[in-house]
Backbone as CSV, one residue per row, in Angstrom:
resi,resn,N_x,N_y,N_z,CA_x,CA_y,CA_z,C_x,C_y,C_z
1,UNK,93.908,7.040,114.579,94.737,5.914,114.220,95.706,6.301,113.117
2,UNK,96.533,5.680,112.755,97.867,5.674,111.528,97.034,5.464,110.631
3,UNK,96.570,4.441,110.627,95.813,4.185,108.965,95.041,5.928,108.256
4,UNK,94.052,6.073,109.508,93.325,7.200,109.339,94.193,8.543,109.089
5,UNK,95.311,8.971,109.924,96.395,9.975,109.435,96.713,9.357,108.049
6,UNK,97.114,8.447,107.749,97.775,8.214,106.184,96.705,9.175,105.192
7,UNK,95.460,8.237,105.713,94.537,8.281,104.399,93.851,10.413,104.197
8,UNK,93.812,10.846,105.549,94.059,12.220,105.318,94.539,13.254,104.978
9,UNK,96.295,12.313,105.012,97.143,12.993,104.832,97.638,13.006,102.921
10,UNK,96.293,11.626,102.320,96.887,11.605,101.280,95.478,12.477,100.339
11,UNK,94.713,12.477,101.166,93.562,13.540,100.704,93.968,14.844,100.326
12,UNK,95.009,15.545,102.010,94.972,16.711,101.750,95.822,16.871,100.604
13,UNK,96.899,15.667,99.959,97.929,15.891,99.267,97.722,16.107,98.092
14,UNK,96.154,15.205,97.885,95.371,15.176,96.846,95.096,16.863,96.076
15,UNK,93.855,17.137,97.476,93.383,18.693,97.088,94.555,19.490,96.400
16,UNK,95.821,19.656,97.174,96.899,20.425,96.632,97.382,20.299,95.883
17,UNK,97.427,19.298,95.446,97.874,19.248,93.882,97.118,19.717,92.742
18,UNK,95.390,19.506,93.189,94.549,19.753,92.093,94.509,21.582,92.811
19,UNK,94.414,21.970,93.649,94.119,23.875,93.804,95.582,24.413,93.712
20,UNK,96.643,24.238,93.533,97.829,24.491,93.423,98.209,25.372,92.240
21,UNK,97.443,24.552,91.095,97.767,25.371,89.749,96.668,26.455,89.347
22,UNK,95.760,26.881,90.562,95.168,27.883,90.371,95.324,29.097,91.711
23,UNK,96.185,28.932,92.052,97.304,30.019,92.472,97.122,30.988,91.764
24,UNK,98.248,30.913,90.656,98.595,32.165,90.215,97.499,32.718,89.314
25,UNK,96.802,32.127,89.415,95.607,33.006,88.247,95.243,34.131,89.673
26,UNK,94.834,33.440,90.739,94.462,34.217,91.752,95.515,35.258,91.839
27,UNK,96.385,35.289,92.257,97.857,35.907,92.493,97.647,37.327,91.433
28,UNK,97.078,36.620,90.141,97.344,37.645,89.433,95.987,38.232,89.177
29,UNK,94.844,38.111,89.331,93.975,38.200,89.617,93.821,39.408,90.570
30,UNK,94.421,38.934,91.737,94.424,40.006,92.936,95.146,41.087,92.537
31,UNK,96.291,41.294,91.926,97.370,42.314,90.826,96.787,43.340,90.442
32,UNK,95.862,42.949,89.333,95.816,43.090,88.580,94.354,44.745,89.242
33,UNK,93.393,43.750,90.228,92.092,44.612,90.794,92.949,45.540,91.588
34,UNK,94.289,45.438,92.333,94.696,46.745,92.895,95.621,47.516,91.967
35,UNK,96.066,46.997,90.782,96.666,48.159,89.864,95.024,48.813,89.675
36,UNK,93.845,47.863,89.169,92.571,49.391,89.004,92.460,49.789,89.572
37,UNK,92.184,49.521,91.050,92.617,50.366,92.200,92.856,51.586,91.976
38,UNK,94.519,51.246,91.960,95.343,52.504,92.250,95.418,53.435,90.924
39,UNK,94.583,52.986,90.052,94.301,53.921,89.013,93.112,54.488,88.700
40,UNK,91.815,54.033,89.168,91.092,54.945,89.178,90.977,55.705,90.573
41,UNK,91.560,55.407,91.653,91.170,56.499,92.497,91.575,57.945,91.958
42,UNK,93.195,57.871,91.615,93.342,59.276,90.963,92.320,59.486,89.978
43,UNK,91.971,58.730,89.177,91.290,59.480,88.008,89.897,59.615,88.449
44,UNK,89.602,59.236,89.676,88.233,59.608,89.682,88.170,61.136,90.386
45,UNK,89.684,61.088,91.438,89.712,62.770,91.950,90.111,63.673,90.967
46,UNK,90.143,63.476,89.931,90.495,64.465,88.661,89.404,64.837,87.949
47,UNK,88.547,63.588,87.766,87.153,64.025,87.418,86.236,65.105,88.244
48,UNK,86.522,64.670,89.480,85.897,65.359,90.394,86.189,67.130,90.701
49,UNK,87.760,66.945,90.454,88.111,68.256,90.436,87.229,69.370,89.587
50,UNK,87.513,68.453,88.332,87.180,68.775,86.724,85.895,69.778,87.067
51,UNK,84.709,68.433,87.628,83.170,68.803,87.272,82.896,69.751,88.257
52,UNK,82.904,69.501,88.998,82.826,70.159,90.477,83.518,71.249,90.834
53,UNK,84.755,71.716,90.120,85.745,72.925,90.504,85.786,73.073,92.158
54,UNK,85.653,71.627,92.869,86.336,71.345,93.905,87.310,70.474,93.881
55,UNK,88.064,70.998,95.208,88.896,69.463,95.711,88.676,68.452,96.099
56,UNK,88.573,67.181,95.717,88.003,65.848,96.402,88.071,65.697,97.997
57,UNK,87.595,65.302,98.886,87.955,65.166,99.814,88.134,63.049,99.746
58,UNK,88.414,62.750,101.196,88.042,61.295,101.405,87.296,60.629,100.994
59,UNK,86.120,60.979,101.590,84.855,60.608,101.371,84.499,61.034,100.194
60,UNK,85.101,61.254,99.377,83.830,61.464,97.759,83.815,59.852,97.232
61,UNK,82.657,60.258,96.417,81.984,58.616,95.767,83.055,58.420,94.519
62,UNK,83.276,57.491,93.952,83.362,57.074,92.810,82.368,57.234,91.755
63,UNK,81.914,57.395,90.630,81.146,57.293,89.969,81.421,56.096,89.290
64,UNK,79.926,55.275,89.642,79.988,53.783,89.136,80.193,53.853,87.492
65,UNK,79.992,54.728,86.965,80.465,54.771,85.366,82.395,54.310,85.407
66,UNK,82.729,55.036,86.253,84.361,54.509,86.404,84.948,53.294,86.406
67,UNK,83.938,52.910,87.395,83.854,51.886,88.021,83.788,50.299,86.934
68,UNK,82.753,50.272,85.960,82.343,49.482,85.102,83.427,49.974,83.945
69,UNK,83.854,50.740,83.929,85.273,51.315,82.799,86.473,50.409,83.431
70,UNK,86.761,50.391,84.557,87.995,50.258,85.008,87.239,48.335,85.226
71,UNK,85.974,48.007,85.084,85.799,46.949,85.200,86.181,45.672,83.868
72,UNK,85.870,46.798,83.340,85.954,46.244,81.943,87.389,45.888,81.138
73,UNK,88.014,46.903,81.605,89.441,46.842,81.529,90.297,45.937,81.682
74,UNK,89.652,45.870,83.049,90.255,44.511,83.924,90.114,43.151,82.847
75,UNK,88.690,43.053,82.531,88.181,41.655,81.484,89.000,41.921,80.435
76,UNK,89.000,42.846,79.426,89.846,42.890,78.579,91.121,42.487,78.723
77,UNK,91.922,42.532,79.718,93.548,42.563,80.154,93.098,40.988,80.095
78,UNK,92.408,40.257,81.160,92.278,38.563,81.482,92.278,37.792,80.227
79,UNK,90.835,38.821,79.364,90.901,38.054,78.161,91.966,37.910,77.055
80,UNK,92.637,39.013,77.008,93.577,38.903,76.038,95.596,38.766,76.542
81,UNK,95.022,38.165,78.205,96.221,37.860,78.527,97.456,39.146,78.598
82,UNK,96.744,39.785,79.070,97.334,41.395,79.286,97.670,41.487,80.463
């Protein structure tokens, strides 16, 4: 019915207004985990080089020590609006 489209249509208008302004936290949020990304993969094949006096291949692990470094980072940047 019309009535029933109205009243859905003023629901969904509702939700969007209230999840709207948490966009960009997400937005930047998401940014922010593929700049660590794209910064510890190199630094973890450098480590690897380092210890190992090999070449990384694909498949090498991360070392979760990196991992909780580059995690932390991340919190630091959120928290201090970095």
């Amino acid at each position: 019915s019309s009535a029933g489209a109205r009243e859905r249509s003023a629901r969904e208008r509702s939700a969007r207004r209230k999840l709207t302004p948490f966009s960009p936290f997400l937005t930047a949020f998401a940014h922010g985990a593929n700049d660590l990304s794209n910064a510890i993969g190199p630094w973890a094949v450098i480590y690897h080089t380092w210890k190992f006096q090999t070449v990384a291949g694909k498949k090498t692990d991360v070392p979760i020590w990196m991992l909780v470094v580059g995690a932390s980072m991340l919190v630091i940047g959120l928290v201090t609006y970095g």
